[in-house]
Amino acid sequence: MSAVEETPDGPVEVIQVLFALHPGFGAQELCGPLEILSKAHHKINDPKTKAFECTFAAPSQGVTSSSGLTIKADIDLSTAHEDLGEYDVLIIPGGDGVDAVLKNESEPLGLIKAFAKLQISDPSKERTLMSIGTGSLLLAQTGILQGLSATTHPDYYTKMEIICKDAARRGELEQTDVMEENYVVNNARFELGEKLEENPFVLSKRPDGRRKSIARKGSNAWKESVKRRESNARRASLRLGGLRLITSGGITSGLDASLYLVAAMVSHESAQEVARVMQYTWNKGVTVEGIDVRTDGNGEMILSSIKSAMECLKVHLISPAYNPSTDQIFPQSVDRTDAPEPKKIKFASLGLVVLDEIHFPAKATQRDVLGGSGSYDKRFHYVTPVLGVKPEHFRGTPLLDSLAFHLLAEPEEAMDTIRDLLQLRTRSGIHHRPLIIWEPRPSSCIPSNLTSFYRAMAMVDVFSPNHIELGACFGYSFVQGVDLKLVESLATEILESGFPNGREGSVVIRAAEHGSLPHPKVVDPTGAGNAFLGGYAIALQETPDFVKAARYGTVAASFALEQIGLPVLSIDPCSGEEVWNGCDAFRRLKDYESRL
């Protein structure tokens, strides 16, 4: 419980903070937040009303930072575990020693897990977990960031994404939205009762004209806390039992996050005063979910959750009766909660939309052919601007909740698109991690981009260039001929560099006629590679066997090249099953496997 200090004006709540230190911690990542919290008072300039009491826990009596500063621990980690219920805030500094903690799976990983579990088991108390800099990597390693948003030092975004992705595979397959922000707050508390233009936590305007709030004043120590206490049931329904979770970027971002903590748990005025004394300009961060805490005239609390609104939106959007041109986002008079949920969309592409107009020397012109006909590219040119599909185009549609996504992009473009996609999904209440397949844009396949390729591969599950694009990445040309042994060697190199340390992922090299059995009905190979990736993605959702998934992809591609444009889908009148170009896909799969 938070300590209460008696003053002439009555009791003042003291918020208990535990710093969990590890060998090689960052000195400034400790000292910055410590300085801010030590200067915070419930009453400005009244030292008798200190707001925070800080305790150091470490694996030994003395623990040394990466810069040589030695701190004497107040308690050891065993005692910290025993007394964990007494603390309101747990702070995890980063530093060079984080790598050793990750490698050895040592403390404070156990302490982080225990603190999160404590909130889940006992949501009656408001607790806060905050990391500074690379300390967020430790939170990611424990898996508690699944389904949430977080940030870290900018030099470690990629490593953070890799750790979060691995944690998702070990856990519930929910992704973490790694945001390039100053600090990120999950499960914030905030008031909408005050004037929004005067709200000290407001960061930016929302589409509806209101502005996004970052937190509410007070919480643990607010004078009206008894009257306006959140319901335990409501808090328990949130992720991690309503644990306020704050991750920050580098050293100065840790100062900003600490000022946020002061403002959220004491008062905005106290945070401003601390910043003034330190001659520091407070830069705000962002919040991604929160509890809207309001009161009626009798002081009774009315609670609503942003997440609940998103769940309402999700139910509405999957309704078969939904009409995006006329329906409201939040239905008021139409109850659709009992509408049957349709099948999940398993695959969506963020590629290009191309409608071809193909002119033949002695045949009629074919117009509006979907695909982009590579067989007739000698005089190929665009007659209208390229229409690229962006995550924003999926907003408010069931496509956003697809189980797999394909994108055609350059490395930097791919990383930006994936971040935008995952952020949009998280803000829309979608927390399961999708399968992500990346096909590189041919013009970006040059040796100088290899480092960027490896960074982007950290964010995807499947990387799939064709053999010509793969060769170009390493300075080889396979336009006139192909060396399959060299292709395999280059594929192995890019696999080991892009998916290091046994991280699960696959590299699929689409080699056209060099990687497939002869097919007697080839008319136009345009789109066969994309059809392969679609079939491959569907199969990976049903089996972890990459080889079997490749067989599905090969059969899917075989239908794409039998005509100009799309294959014809129909229903077999006898079996009632769908057939493509008059053929059952699974029958073709069985035939294909018999030929291998």
Tab-separated table of N, CA, C and O in Angstrom, residues 2 9-10 39 127 141 174 188 198 237 255 278-279 283 379 415 421 455 461 487 522 532 562:
chain	number	residue	atom	x	y	z
A	2	SER	N	0.403	2.357	-0.549
A	2	SER	CA	1.124	3.609	-0.506
A	2	SER	C	1.175	4.101	0.933
A	2	SER	O	0.203	4.028	1.677
A	9	ASP	N	-1.703	19.727	7.898
A	9	ASP	CA	-2.932	19.853	7.123
A	9	ASP	C	-3.624	18.515	6.887
A	9	ASP	O	-4.591	18.445	6.148
A	10	GLY	N	-3.114	17.470	7.518
A	10	GLY	CA	-3.720	16.165	7.326
A	10	GLY	C	-2.792	15.196	6.626
A	10	GLY	O	-1.638	15.528	6.327
A	39	LYS	N	11.902	15.444	-6.457
A	39	LYS	CA	11.539	16.856	-6.370
A	39	LYS	C	10.027	17.093	-6.416
A	39	LYS	O	9.565	18.223	-6.312
A	127	ARG	N	-1.455	0.220	-10.142
A	127	ARG	CA	-0.006	0.079	-10.214
A	127	ARG	C	0.505	0.570	-11.560
A	127	ARG	O	-0.216	0.555	-12.558
A	141	GLN	N	10.720	-9.062	-23.500
A	141	GLN	CA	11.166	-10.447	-23.335
A	141	GLN	C	10.206	-11.254	-22.468
A	141	GLN	O	10.001	-12.441	-22.693
A	174	GLU	N	-0.184	-12.440	-30.193
A	174	GLU	CA	-0.634	-11.064	-30.325
A	174	GLU	C	0.578	-10.164	-30.477
A	174	GLU	O	1.528	-10.236	-29.704
A	188	ALA	N	-3.927	4.322	-19.650
A	188	ALA	CA	-3.893	5.610	-18.959
A	188	ALA	C	-5.244	5.916	-18.343
A	188	ALA	O	-6.255	5.351	-18.719
A	198	GLU	N	-7.839	23.245	-22.333
A	198	GLU	CA	-6.970	23.532	-21.199
A	198	GLU	C	-6.373	22.267	-20.600
A	198	GLU	O	-5.646	22.330	-19.621
A	237	SER	N	-10.957	-5.825	-16.251
A	237	SER	CA	-11.282	-6.226	-17.611
A	237	SER	C	-10.247	-5.743	-18.623
A	237	SER	O	-10.218	-6.209	-19.760
A	255	LEU	N	13.124	11.314	-18.895
A	255	LEU	CA	12.746	12.483	-18.099
A	255	LEU	C	11.302	12.879	-18.404
A	255	LEU	O	10.521	13.175	-17.494
A	278	MET	N	14.223	22.278	-12.741
A	278	MET	CA	15.299	21.608	-13.468
A	278	MET	C	15.651	22.318	-14.777
A	278	MET	O	16.537	21.870	-15.505
A	279	GLN	N	14.950	23.417	-15.075
A	279	GLN	CA	15.131	24.156	-16.329
A	279	GLN	C	15.052	23.201	-17.523
A	279	GLN	O	15.901	23.190	-18.411
A	283	ASN	N	8.509	17.372	-23.025
A	283	ASN	CA	7.968	16.981	-24.326
A	283	ASN	C	7.010	15.817	-24.140
A	283	ASN	O	7.394	14.786	-23.574
A	379	ARG	N	6.709	-2.611	-74.697
A	379	ARG	CA	6.270	-1.226	-74.830
A	379	ARG	C	5.256	-0.899	-73.738
A	379	ARG	O	4.261	-0.243	-73.965
A	415	MET	N	8.785	-1.172	-43.977
A	415	MET	CA	8.768	-0.956	-42.529
A	415	MET	C	7.726	0.076	-42.139
A	415	MET	O	6.991	-0.107	-41.151
A	421	LEU	N	0.181	-0.324	-40.457
A	421	LEU	CA	-0.832	-1.377	-40.431
A	421	LEU	C	-1.066	-1.869	-39.009
A	421	LEU	O	-2.217	-1.975	-38.548
A	455	ARG	N	16.883	-5.306	-41.976
A	455	ARG	CA	16.085	-4.611	-40.965
A	455	ARG	C	14.597	-4.839	-41.208
A	455	ARG	O	13.834	-5.094	-40.276
A	461	ASP	N	7.245	-12.276	-41.760
A	461	ASP	CA	7.329	-13.724	-41.578
A	461	ASP	C	7.869	-14.418	-42.820
A	461	ASP	O	8.504	-15.462	-42.718
A	487	VAL	N	21.717	-19.544	-56.672
A	487	VAL	CA	20.455	-19.052	-56.121
A	487	VAL	C	20.232	-19.614	-54.718
A	487	VAL	O	19.877	-18.883	-53.784
A	522	VAL	N	0.138	-23.164	-70.165
A	522	VAL	CA	0.643	-21.826	-69.886
A	522	VAL	C	0.238	-20.860	-70.997
A	522	VAL	O	0.574	-21.062	-72.164
A	532	PHE	N	0.994	-17.629	-56.072
A	532	PHE	CA	1.785	-18.545	-55.251
A	532	PHE	C	1.815	-18.064	-53.803
A	532	PHE	O	1.591	-18.846	-52.866
A	562	GLU	N	-3.043	-19.912	-66.685
A	562	GLU	CA	-3.774	-20.616	-67.739
A	562	GLU	C	-4.560	-19.685	-68.659
A	562	GLU	O	-5.187	-20.137	-69.607
